[in-house]
Short mmCIF file of C-alpha atoms in Angstrom, two decimals:
data_model
loop_
_atom_site.label_atom_id
_atom_site.label_comp_id
_atom_site.label_asym_id
_atom_site.label_seq_id
_atom_site.Cartn_x
_atom_site.Cartn_y
_atom_site.Cartn_z
CA MET A 1 -169.88 76.70 15.65
CA LYS A 2 -170.48 73.18 14.32
CA ILE A 3 -168.52 70.00 14.84
CA LEU A 4 -167.71 68.57 11.40
CA GLU A 5 -165.79 65.51 12.53
CA GLN A 6 -164.88 63.85 15.78
CA ILE A 7 -161.66 61.84 15.92
CA TYR A 8 -161.67 59.02 18.45
CA MET A 9 -158.67 56.96 19.54
CA PRO A 10 -158.79 53.77 17.48
CA GLN A 11 -158.03 50.29 18.82
CA GLU A 12 -154.72 49.73 17.09
CA SER A 13 -153.71 46.68 19.09
CA VAL A 14 -156.01 44.32 20.94
CA ASN A 15 -153.72 44.39 23.96
CA ASP A 16 -153.81 48.17 24.36
CA GLU A 17 -156.13 49.94 26.76
CA ASP A 18 -154.48 53.28 26.12
CA VAL A 19 -151.89 54.87 23.85
CA VAL A 20 -149.46 57.79 24.14
CA ILE A 21 -149.93 61.04 22.21
CA VAL A 22 -146.53 61.63 20.65
CA LYS A 23 -147.12 64.77 18.61
CA LEU A 24 -149.86 67.27 17.81
CA TYR A 25 -149.23 68.60 14.31
CA PHE A 26 -151.29 71.77 14.80
CA ALA A 27 -152.34 74.10 17.59
CA SER A 28 -155.99 74.12 18.63
CA GLY A 29 -157.82 76.51 16.31
CA ASP A 30 -155.52 75.99 13.30
CA ALA A 31 -157.04 75.33 9.87
CA VAL A 32 -156.70 71.75 8.60
CA LYS A 33 -157.57 70.16 5.28
CA ASN A 34 -159.02 66.81 4.34
CA GLY A 35 -156.16 64.29 4.57
CA ASP A 36 -153.95 66.36 6.89
CA GLU A 37 -152.25 64.42 9.66
CA VAL A 38 -153.63 65.79 12.91
CA LEU A 39 -151.73 63.89 15.56
CA GLU A 40 -149.28 61.05 16.06
CA ILE A 41 -149.80 58.26 18.57
CA GLU A 42 -147.66 55.41 19.86
CA SER A 43 -149.41 52.17 20.66
CA SER A 44 -147.73 49.09 22.09
CA LYS A 45 -147.24 47.93 18.54
CA ARG A 46 -146.18 50.95 16.50
CA SER A 47 -146.53 54.64 15.90
CA MET A 48 -149.24 55.94 13.61
CA THR A 49 -150.96 59.17 12.66
CA LEU A 50 -154.63 60.12 12.77
CA MET A 51 -155.96 62.20 9.90
CA SER A 52 -158.68 64.71 9.33
CA HIS A 53 -161.29 63.67 6.77
CA THR A 54 -162.73 67.11 6.24
CA ASP A 55 -161.64 70.74 5.92
CA GLY A 56 -162.06 72.84 9.04
CA PHE A 57 -160.38 73.94 12.22
CA VAL A 58 -158.83 71.47 14.61
CA ARG A 59 -159.57 71.38 18.28
CA TYR A 60 -157.57 69.00 20.49
CA HIS A 61 -158.78 67.24 23.60
CA CYS A 62 -155.34 65.97 24.52
CA ALA A 63 -151.78 67.19 24.86
CA GLU A 64 -148.44 65.76 23.78
CA GLY A 65 -147.29 63.10 26.21
CA ASP A 66 -150.83 62.31 27.41
CA ARG A 67 -151.80 58.66 27.84
CA VAL A 68 -155.26 58.44 26.27
CA GLN A 69 -157.86 55.68 26.65
CA ILE A 70 -158.82 53.72 23.54
CA GLY A 71 -162.15 55.00 22.21
CA SER A 72 -161.90 58.42 23.80
CA LEU A 73 -162.35 61.65 21.86
CA VAL A 74 -158.95 63.14 21.02
CA SER A 75 -159.78 65.81 18.51
CA GLU A 76 -162.61 67.58 16.70
CA ILE A 77 -162.73 69.38 13.39
CA MET A 78 -164.91 72.49 13.67
CA ASP A 79 -166.41 74.71 10.98
CA GLU A 80 -164.79 77.81 12.43
CA SER A 81 -161.79 78.56 14.54
CA HIS A 82 -162.81 78.96 18.17
CA THR A 83 -159.70 80.99 18.86
CA SER A 84 -160.77 83.60 16.33
CA ARG A 85 -163.47 84.78 18.67
CA THR A 86 -161.81 83.99 21.93
CA ILE A 87 -158.50 84.70 23.50
CA GLU A 88 -155.59 86.13 21.58
CA SER A 89 -152.39 86.51 23.44
CA VAL A 90 -151.34 90.09 24.03
CA ALA A 91 -147.85 89.45 22.79
CA GLN A 92 -146.65 93.02 23.04
CA SER A 93 -147.94 93.63 26.51
CA SER A 94 -145.22 94.68 28.88
CA HIS A 95 -147.19 93.04 31.64
CA GLU A 96 -146.64 89.62 30.22
CA PRO A 97 -143.33 88.00 31.18
CA LYS A 98 -141.93 85.60 28.58
CA ASN A 99 -140.01 83.41 30.99
CA ALA A 100 -140.37 82.31 34.55
CA THR A 101 -138.58 84.89 36.66
CA GLN A 102 -138.17 82.37 39.44
CA THR A 103 -139.52 78.94 40.30
CA PHE A 104 -142.17 78.79 42.98
CA PHE A 105 -142.59 75.61 45.02
CA SER A 106 -145.70 74.62 46.92
CA LYS A 107 -145.42 73.52 50.55
CA ASN A 108 -146.17 69.90 49.67
CA ALA A 109 -143.64 69.97 46.84
CA LYS A 110 -140.93 71.26 49.16
CA ARG A 111 -141.76 68.60 51.73
CA LEU A 112 -141.56 65.80 49.15
CA MET A 113 -138.34 67.18 47.67
CA GLU A 114 -136.78 67.27 51.11
CA ARG A 115 -137.84 63.69 51.78
CA LYS A 116 -136.43 62.48 48.47
CA GLY A 117 -133.29 64.58 48.63
CA LEU A 118 -134.07 66.63 45.52
CA SER A 119 -132.69 70.10 45.06
CA GLU A 120 -134.47 73.07 43.50
CA ILE A 121 -132.00 72.99 40.60
CA GLU A 122 -133.77 69.90 39.27
CA PHE A 123 -136.77 72.12 38.46
CA GLN A 124 -134.89 75.09 37.06
CA GLY A 125 -136.82 76.93 34.34
CA LYS A 126 -140.26 75.88 35.61
CA ASP A 127 -142.75 78.49 36.81
CA PHE A 128 -144.66 76.55 39.46
CA VAL A 129 -143.80 73.19 40.99
CA ASN A 130 -146.40 71.39 43.06
CA GLU A 131 -146.36 67.96 44.68
CA GLN A 132 -147.65 66.32 41.51
CA ASP A 133 -144.75 67.77 39.50
CA VAL A 134 -142.23 66.39 41.98
CA GLN A 135 -143.96 63.02 41.91
CA PHE A 136 -143.90 63.09 38.12
CA PHE A 137 -140.20 63.93 38.18
CA LEU A 138 -139.52 61.06 40.58
CA ASN A 139 -141.49 58.59 38.45
CA ALA A 140 -139.73 59.70 35.29
CA ASN A 141 -136.36 59.27 36.93
CA GLN A 142 -137.00 56.23 39.06
CA ASP A 143 -134.87 54.01 36.80
CA LYS A 144 -131.85 56.17 37.26
CA SER A 145 -132.28 56.93 40.94
CA PRO A 146 -130.01 54.06 42.05
CA GLN A 147 -127.37 55.52 39.79
CA GLN A 148 -127.75 58.94 41.37
CA GLU A 149 -126.66 57.51 44.70
CA ASN A 150 -123.18 57.17 43.33
CA ASP A 151 -122.28 59.97 40.95
CA SER A 152 -118.81 58.70 40.16
CA PHE A 153 -120.21 55.30 39.29
CA THR A 154 -122.81 56.93 37.03
CA ALA A 155 -120.17 58.97 35.30
CA SER A 156 -117.99 55.95 34.63
CA LEU A 157 -121.03 53.91 33.60
CA LYS A 158 -122.07 56.46 31.01
CA LYS A 159 -118.77 55.92 29.23
CA GLN A 160 -119.18 52.16 29.16
CA VAL A 161 -122.81 51.59 28.35
CA ARG A 162 -125.47 52.63 25.91
CA ILE A 163 -128.90 53.41 27.35
CA GLU A 164 -132.00 52.65 25.32
CA LYS A 165 -135.53 53.60 26.41
CA LEU A 166 -137.97 50.71 26.32
CA SER A 167 -140.53 50.86 23.52
CA ALA A 168 -144.22 51.13 24.36
CA GLN A 169 -144.64 47.58 23.08
CA LYS A 170 -142.00 46.22 25.46
CA ARG A 171 -143.44 48.17 28.37
CA ARG A 172 -146.86 46.71 27.60
CA GLU A 173 -145.36 43.22 27.45
CA ILE A 174 -143.75 43.74 30.87
CA GLU A 175 -147.04 44.98 32.28
CA TYR A 176 -148.93 41.93 30.98
CA LEU A 177 -146.38 39.35 32.08
CA SER A 178 -145.85 41.02 35.46
CA SER A 179 -149.50 40.58 36.38
CA VAL A 180 -149.02 36.82 36.87
CA GLN A 181 -145.28 36.59 37.44
CA ALA A 182 -144.97 39.32 40.08
CA HIS A 183 -146.21 37.20 42.99
CA GLY A 184 -143.40 34.67 42.36
CA LEU A 185 -145.50 31.57 42.99
CA ASN A 186 -145.12 30.05 39.58
CA SER A 187 -143.53 26.67 38.99
CA SER A 188 -142.40 24.77 35.89
CA LEU A 189 -142.47 21.07 34.99
CA SER A 190 -140.92 19.51 31.92
CA ILE A 191 -141.47 16.16 30.30
CA SER A 192 -139.61 14.43 27.48
CA ILE A 193 -141.69 13.11 24.61
CA ASN A 194 -140.74 10.56 22.00
CA ALA A 195 -141.97 12.41 18.98
CA ALA A 196 -140.81 10.02 16.27
CA PRO A 197 -144.24 8.47 15.54
CA VAL A 198 -146.09 11.75 15.63
CA ILE A 199 -143.52 13.44 13.38
CA HIS A 200 -144.25 10.79 10.81
CA PHE A 201 -147.94 11.51 11.26
CA SER A 202 -147.33 15.23 10.89
CA HIS A 203 -145.44 14.77 7.61
CA THR A 204 -148.10 12.43 6.28
CA PHE A 205 -151.37 14.00 7.29
CA LEU A 206 -150.87 17.69 7.94
CA SER A 207 -151.32 19.88 4.92
CA LEU A 208 -150.13 23.31 6.09
CA PHE A 209 -147.69 22.62 8.93
CA LYS A 210 -145.92 19.51 7.66
CA GLY A 211 -143.29 18.29 10.11
CA SER A 212 -144.53 20.63 12.87
CA LEU A 213 -145.85 19.34 16.15
CA LEU A 214 -147.65 22.57 16.98
CA PRO A 215 -151.12 21.71 15.58
CA ILE A 216 -150.95 18.29 17.21
CA VAL A 217 -149.96 19.72 20.59
CA MET A 218 -152.72 22.35 20.34
CA TYR A 219 -155.24 19.71 19.41
CA GLU A 220 -154.32 17.41 22.31
CA VAL A 221 -153.93 20.18 24.91
CA ALA A 222 -157.34 21.64 24.03
CA ARG A 223 -159.04 18.31 24.55
CA LEU A 224 -157.11 17.51 27.72
CA LEU A 225 -157.88 20.89 29.31
CA LYS A 226 -161.53 19.83 29.65
CA LYS A 227 -160.30 17.21 32.11
CA TYR A 228 -157.90 19.64 33.82
CA PRO A 229 -159.96 22.85 34.23
CA LYS A 230 -157.53 24.35 36.76
CA LEU A 231 -155.09 24.92 33.93
CA ASN A 232 -157.80 26.74 31.97
CA ALA A 233 -158.36 29.27 34.71
CA PHE A 234 -156.67 32.19 36.44
CA TYR A 235 -156.22 33.52 39.94
CA ASN A 236 -157.90 36.74 40.99
CA ASN A 237 -158.07 38.23 44.45
CA GLY A 238 -158.43 35.02 46.44
CA SER A 239 -160.56 33.22 43.84
CA ILE A 240 -159.99 30.92 40.90
CA ILE A 241 -161.79 32.10 37.79
CA TYR A 242 -162.57 29.17 35.49
CA TYR A 243 -163.06 29.80 31.80
CA GLU A 244 -166.09 28.13 30.23
CA GLN A 245 -164.48 28.01 26.78
CA ILE A 246 -161.11 26.66 25.80
CA ASN A 247 -159.41 29.27 23.61
CA ILE A 248 -155.78 28.42 23.13
CA GLY A 249 -153.43 31.28 22.39
CA LEU A 250 -150.27 30.92 20.38
CA ALA A 251 -147.40 33.25 21.29
CA VAL A 252 -145.87 34.56 18.07
CA ASP A 253 -142.92 36.89 17.66
CA LEU A 254 -141.99 37.68 14.09
CA GLU A 255 -139.65 40.50 13.15
CA ASP A 256 -141.16 44.01 13.21
CA HIS A 257 -144.53 42.76 14.46
CA GLY A 258 -143.66 42.20 18.11
CA LEU A 259 -144.61 39.50 20.57
CA GLN A 260 -148.31 38.80 20.46
CA VAL A 261 -150.63 35.99 21.46
CA LEU A 262 -152.99 34.82 18.71
CA GLY A 263 -156.20 33.26 19.96
CA ILE A 264 -157.89 30.21 18.45
CA GLU A 265 -161.47 30.23 19.68
CA GLN A 266 -162.99 27.03 21.05
CA THR A 267 -159.91 25.05 20.10
CA ASP A 268 -161.30 21.91 21.72
CA ARG A 269 -164.10 21.82 19.13
CA LEU A 270 -161.84 22.13 16.10
CA SER A 271 -160.46 19.29 14.01
CA MET A 272 -156.74 19.16 13.29
CA VAL A 273 -157.31 20.59 9.82
CA LYS A 274 -159.38 23.45 11.22
CA ILE A 275 -156.69 24.20 13.80
CA GLU A 276 -154.08 24.40 11.05
CA GLU A 277 -156.28 26.71 9.01
CA GLU A 278 -157.07 28.93 12.01
CA VAL A 279 -153.40 29.23 13.02
CA LEU A 280 -152.44 30.16 9.47
CA SER A 281 -155.20 32.74 9.14
CA GLN A 282 -154.32 34.29 12.52
CA ILE A 283 -150.65 34.52 11.53
CA GLN A 284 -151.67 36.22 8.28
CA LEU A 285 -153.76 38.73 10.23
CA TYR A 286 -150.86 39.25 12.64
CA THR A 287 -148.47 40.08 9.81
CA LYS A 288 -151.02 42.63 8.58
CA ASN A 289 -151.40 44.04 12.14
CA SER A 290 -155.12 43.28 12.14
CA VAL A 291 -155.58 40.56 14.74
CA LYS A 292 -159.16 40.65 16.04
CA THR A 293 -159.14 38.56 19.24
CA SER A 294 -158.34 40.33 22.46
CA ASN A 295 -156.12 39.07 25.22
CA ALA A 296 -159.21 38.47 27.34
CA ASP A 297 -160.34 35.74 24.93
CA ILE A 298 -157.29 33.56 25.49
CA THR A 299 -157.58 30.98 28.24
CA PHE A 300 -154.33 29.00 27.87
CA THR A 301 -151.17 29.86 25.95
CA ILE A 302 -148.69 27.78 23.97
CA THR A 303 -145.29 29.07 22.94
CA ASP A 304 -143.25 27.20 20.36
CA LEU A 305 -139.46 27.62 20.26
CA SER A 306 -138.87 24.35 18.43
CA ASN A 307 -137.42 26.19 15.42
CA GLU A 308 -134.81 27.84 17.63
CA ASN A 309 -133.03 24.65 18.77
CA ILE A 310 -134.03 25.21 22.38
CA THR A 311 -133.84 22.07 24.51
CA THR A 312 -135.95 23.27 27.45
CA PHE A 313 -137.19 26.54 28.92
CA SER A 314 -139.59 28.07 31.45
CA PRO A 315 -142.16 30.20 29.62
CA LEU A 316 -143.88 33.12 31.37
CA ILE A 317 -147.61 32.98 32.02
CA ASN A 318 -149.78 35.43 30.08
CA LYS A 319 -152.14 37.89 31.79
CA ASP A 320 -155.40 36.31 33.00
CA ASN A 321 -154.03 32.80 32.38
CA GLY A 322 -153.04 30.11 34.85
CA ALA A 323 -150.56 28.18 32.73
CA ILE A 324 -148.44 28.25 29.58
CA LEU A 325 -146.93 25.37 27.64
CA GLY A 326 -143.56 25.64 25.91
CA ILE A 327 -142.54 23.42 23.02
CA SER A 328 -138.79 22.83 22.64
CA ALA A 329 -136.86 21.51 19.65
CA LEU A 330 -136.42 17.85 18.71
CA ASP A 331 -133.08 16.29 19.60
CA HIS A 332 -131.14 13.75 17.53
CA PHE A 333 -133.29 10.94 18.90
CA ARG A 334 -136.48 12.73 17.91
CA HIS A 335 -137.29 13.43 21.53
CA MET A 336 -138.43 16.81 22.67
CA ASN A 337 -139.31 18.54 25.91
CA LEU A 338 -142.64 20.10 26.75
CA SER A 339 -142.44 22.59 29.64
CA LEU A 340 -145.45 23.85 31.50
CA THR A 341 -145.29 26.87 33.78
CA PHE A 342 -148.29 27.10 36.08
CA ASP A 343 -149.63 29.41 38.76
CA HIS A 344 -149.12 27.57 42.05
CA ARG A 345 -151.93 29.59 43.66
CA ILE A 346 -154.41 27.71 41.46
CA THR A 347 -153.01 24.20 41.46
CA GLU A 348 -149.96 22.20 42.45
CA GLY A 349 -147.21 20.04 40.97
CA LYS A 350 -148.99 16.70 41.18
CA TYR A 351 -152.04 17.88 39.25
CA VAL A 352 -149.80 19.36 36.56
CA ALA A 353 -147.59 16.25 36.50
CA ARG A 354 -150.67 14.16 35.75
CA PHE A 355 -151.68 16.54 33.01
CA MET A 356 -148.20 16.37 31.48
CA ALA A 357 -148.05 12.56 31.70
CA GLU A 358 -151.41 12.27 30.01
CA LEU A 359 -150.45 14.80 27.38
CA LYS A 360 -147.26 12.83 26.68
CA LYS A 361 -149.27 9.66 26.28
CA ARG A 362 -151.74 11.30 23.92
CA ILE A 363 -149.03 12.85 21.75
CA GLU A 364 -146.87 9.71 21.62
CA ASN A 365 -149.93 7.72 20.61
CA GLY A 366 -150.83 10.51 18.27
CA GLY A 367 -150.91 8.30 15.25
CA ASN A 368 -153.88 6.49 16.77
CA GLY A 369 -155.93 9.12 18.53
CA ILE A 370 -155.71 11.91 16.02
CA GLY A 371 -155.48 9.87 12.89
CA LYS A 372 -159.15 10.38 12.18
CA ILE A 373 -158.74 13.72 10.49
CA LYS A 374 -161.98 15.37 9.47
CA LYS A 375 -161.82 17.67 6.50
CA LEU B 1 -162.48 96.01 33.59
CA ASP B 2 -165.34 96.71 35.92
CA TYR B 3 -165.99 98.88 38.93
CA GLY B 4 -163.59 101.31 37.27
CA ARG B 5 -160.68 98.95 37.81
CA TYR B 6 -158.35 97.16 35.43
CA VAL B 7 -157.26 93.58 35.38
CA GLY B 8 -153.88 92.32 34.27
CA PHE B 9 -151.92 95.50 34.74
CA THR B 10 -150.58 94.43 38.07
CA GLU B 11 -147.40 92.42 37.89
CA LEU B 12 -148.08 88.82 38.83
CA ASN B 13 -144.98 86.68 39.03
CA ASN B 14 -144.99 83.82 36.52
CA TYR B 15 -148.47 84.60 35.21
CA GLN B 16 -149.38 85.94 31.80
CA THR B 17 -152.44 87.93 30.86
CA SER B 18 -154.36 87.47 27.61
CA VAL B 19 -157.26 89.57 26.41
CA SER B 20 -159.81 88.58 23.79
CA ASN B 21 -160.94 90.87 20.99
CA GLY B 22 -164.25 92.67 21.15
CA THR B 23 -166.04 95.38 23.02
CA TYR B 24 -166.52 93.23 26.10
CA PRO B 25 -163.35 91.18 26.24
CA VAL B 26 -162.51 88.15 28.33
CA VAL B 27 -159.32 88.36 30.34
CA LYS B 28 -157.37 85.22 31.08
CA ILE B 29 -154.57 85.09 33.61
CA SER B 30 -152.61 81.85 33.44
CA PRO B 31 -149.26 80.37 34.52
CA ILE B 32 -146.68 81.17 31.85
CA LEU B 33 -145.41 77.60 31.54
CA SER B 34 -147.43 75.17 33.62
CA GLN B 35 -150.79 73.73 32.72
CA ALA B 36 -153.37 74.94 35.19
CA ASN B 37 -155.13 72.35 37.34
CA LEU B 38 -157.82 74.79 38.46
CA THR B 39 -159.97 77.11 36.33
CA ILE B 40 -161.58 79.97 38.20
CA VAL B 41 -164.23 81.99 36.39
CA THR B 42 -165.28 85.26 37.93
CA TYR B 43 -166.49 88.74 37.03
CA GLY B 44 -166.95 92.21 38.40
CA GLY B 45 -165.87 93.10 41.88
CA MET B 46 -164.78 89.54 42.74
CA CYS B 47 -161.89 89.64 40.30
CA HIS B 48 -159.32 91.21 42.61
CA GLU B 49 -160.47 89.14 45.55
CA VAL B 50 -159.83 86.03 43.47
CA LEU B 51 -156.44 87.25 42.31
CA SER B 52 -155.41 87.72 45.91
CA CYS B 53 -156.05 84.01 46.50
CA ILE B 54 -153.93 82.42 43.79
CA ASP B 55 -150.57 82.48 45.58
CA GLU B 56 -151.97 80.81 48.67
CA LEU B 57 -153.99 78.33 46.61
CA PHE B 58 -150.74 77.27 45.01
CA TYR B 59 -148.43 77.32 48.02
CA GLU B 60 -150.76 75.72 50.53
CA HIS B 61 -152.93 73.54 48.32
CA ASP B 62 -150.97 72.76 45.11
CA PHE B 63 -153.46 74.49 42.78
CA LYS B 64 -152.11 76.15 39.66
CA SER B 65 -154.93 78.52 38.84
CA GLU B 66 -156.09 79.97 35.56
CA ILE B 67 -158.38 82.93 36.15
CA ILE B 68 -160.96 83.84 33.53
CA VAL B 69 -162.58 87.22 34.05
CA LEU B 70 -165.77 87.91 32.13
CA SER B 71 -166.82 91.43 31.24
CA GLN B 72 -170.03 90.24 29.59
CA ILE B 73 -172.34 87.76 31.23
CA ASN B 74 -174.86 87.38 28.42
CA PRO B 75 -173.96 85.80 26.10
CA ILE B 76 -171.09 84.16 27.96
CA ASN B 77 -167.97 83.37 25.96
CA VAL B 78 -167.99 79.73 27.03
CA GLU B 79 -165.29 78.67 24.53
CA VAL B 80 -162.54 80.25 26.63
CA ILE B 81 -163.81 78.45 29.69
CA LEU B 82 -164.09 75.14 27.81
CA ASP B 83 -160.51 75.47 26.56
CA SER B 84 -159.26 75.99 30.07
CA VAL B 85 -161.33 73.19 31.57
CA GLU B 86 -159.98 70.79 28.91
CA THR B 87 -156.70 70.75 30.77
CA SER B 88 -157.58 71.71 34.33
CA ARG B 89 -160.62 69.41 34.63
CA THR B 90 -161.72 71.53 37.59
CA LEU B 91 -163.99 74.57 37.37
CA VAL B 92 -164.79 77.01 40.14
CA VAL B 93 -167.10 79.94 39.48
CA ILE B 94 -166.96 82.75 42.00
CA GLU B 95 -169.42 85.63 42.07
CA GLU B 96 -170.72 88.27 44.42
CA GLY B 97 -174.31 87.32 43.70
CA ASN B 98 -176.35 84.56 45.21
CA PRO B 99 -175.12 81.32 43.63
CA THR B 100 -178.59 79.79 43.45
CA GLY B 101 -179.87 80.34 39.93
CA GLY B 102 -177.09 82.80 39.28
CA ILE B 103 -174.34 83.30 36.71
CA SER B 104 -172.21 80.60 38.32
CA SER B 105 -175.01 78.06 37.82
CA GLU B 106 -175.35 79.15 34.20
CA VAL B 107 -171.60 78.91 33.49
CA ILE B 108 -171.38 75.45 35.05
CA ALA B 109 -174.45 74.25 33.14
CA MET B 110 -173.05 75.52 29.83
CA VAL B 111 -169.70 73.85 30.40
CA ALA B 112 -171.26 70.60 31.63
CA GLN B 113 -173.38 70.43 28.46
CA GLN B 114 -170.38 70.63 26.19
CA VAL B 115 -167.44 68.82 27.80
CA ASN B 116 -166.66 65.22 26.90
CA HIS B 117 -164.85 64.30 30.07
CA HIS B 118 -165.19 64.37 33.83
CA VAL B 119 -164.91 67.82 35.39
CA ARG B 120 -165.18 68.77 39.05
CA TYR B 121 -167.41 71.81 39.58
CA LEU B 122 -167.79 74.25 42.44
CA LYS B 123 -169.60 77.55 42.81
CA ILE B 124 -168.88 80.13 45.45
CA GLY B 125 -171.12 83.14 45.99
CA ALA B 126 -172.73 85.33 48.57
CA LEU B 127 -174.38 83.72 51.59
CA PRO B 128 -178.14 83.22 51.10
CA VAL B 129 -179.18 86.45 52.83
CA PRO B 130 -179.83 89.98 51.60
CA ILE B 131 -176.54 91.81 51.09
CA PRO B 132 -176.06 94.02 54.16
CA ALA B 133 -175.43 97.72 53.70
CA VAL B 134 -172.88 97.88 56.51
CA LYS B 135 -169.40 97.22 55.16
CA SER B 136 -168.30 94.90 57.96
CA LEU B 137 -171.41 92.74 57.53
CA GLU B 138 -171.12 92.87 53.75
CA ASN B 139 -167.65 91.41 54.11
CA GLN B 140 -169.14 88.54 56.04
CA VAL B 141 -171.70 87.81 53.35
CA LEU B 142 -169.67 88.25 50.17
CA PRO B 143 -166.99 85.69 49.29
CA ARG B 144 -163.73 86.87 50.70
CA LYS B 145 -160.21 85.48 50.38
CA GLU B 146 -160.35 83.25 53.43
CA ARG B 147 -163.70 81.69 52.54
CA ILE B 148 -162.71 81.20 48.90
CA ILE B 149 -159.49 79.39 49.83
CA ASP B 150 -161.18 77.33 52.55
CA THR B 151 -164.02 76.27 50.28
CA ILE B 152 -161.75 75.34 47.37
CA SER B 153 -159.29 73.44 49.53
CA GLN B 154 -162.00 71.58 51.44
CA LYS B 155 -164.09 70.64 48.43
CA LEU B 156 -161.41 70.05 45.80
CA SER B 157 -158.15 69.04 47.49
#
């Protein structure tokens, strides 16, 4: 028996370390043709199918519902069906029950069920239930366990609410943001900036983002981070990890593409024009779902809600970052707020206040400092 | 299947029996619904000893066993074993013979050469002494229910 093709789990999104197998279109041993869809996966970004590129017999290395590591082997196309010379179910055998006659529980399963107040009815229809099955059941139902405490409340709630399961993308987002937010030692500072002069500059000199402050803020932040390395770092297990490079990430959330952070490598070395070009090219890649940079490359994040008429907000720090800067909208007086959320385990308010004051100065004097645009 | 005895014709609650085609078939006894988390490969006289262990392995130690009984040991139908190990990720080979350089070593080597993932392996066989002629001593040397369960639970739990 020869292996004609091996199908590995592709990296669909840079933020994914694993994906969920949603559906297997065949059973192991079935014949497949070139171009047949073999299995469906759900990444944090979207669902997609993997295809066979040759004729043969499929052999799966995963099951529906499995969470599979990126790059791992999920399926093979063989030159002959392995089932044809192995086991065939004896369907007519009277010795083969079709359904579980009763459910058997292991000692550990019973113990855990007793501790968690679960009844055997919860596992009706199963053949064997061990501790792992009970644990799996508890994990799958952990969101609704508070509701189970009060059945009447649950019943009334069901009439009043609509329950929607979180998408894989949202779950991934929660996982990433929780890694820095969970400890609860973050703090936010805001500063008001007179943007009138720099808006004029933006209209005059920027070619792609006319009227936007984003490239200017990125440009100034990248240069200032060299002086404030604690904001270009992250906390890990009692240590501060400083990044050598300054790669600013831009949080983008366009319809149907999901929230993603686009990295601009070595932002501090780029001219304003280059930053504009890089941001545009990253956004184009993002809309085509083919962003190359991984989350690990981003050392500081900027999120821009200036188009949404937001006056001030507290952004959430990205995974493996120590700070994030939020850009709010301009008010009638052409003032705007910049808000910086930082990890208080790395630095403290005074250090950040200095950074913000200096950033304000640089942006307000933008017409001078950044006027020397290099093409 | 061997020793003039049959496998799979005894009612086992919640297990199903499958038999491969061919003159020397492979018999697979697996949970009817659950995915097994333990693959046990055996042959010959050990088969019924192994079957007597599966209830206790489940109840006491949480193992859902899939038993693969070989009736031919050369060539070995390794595909059936590979299929089972894909999901269980744990392979135990039990034989009456001496496990050093025996069939269990061969089965484990064949599987290890072909799997693409981590599998835990264990072989259980006769103690490294000549097999005694006296029945009571033979029972001490050959793998029996208690030793099989103890070894699996100690090494794999």
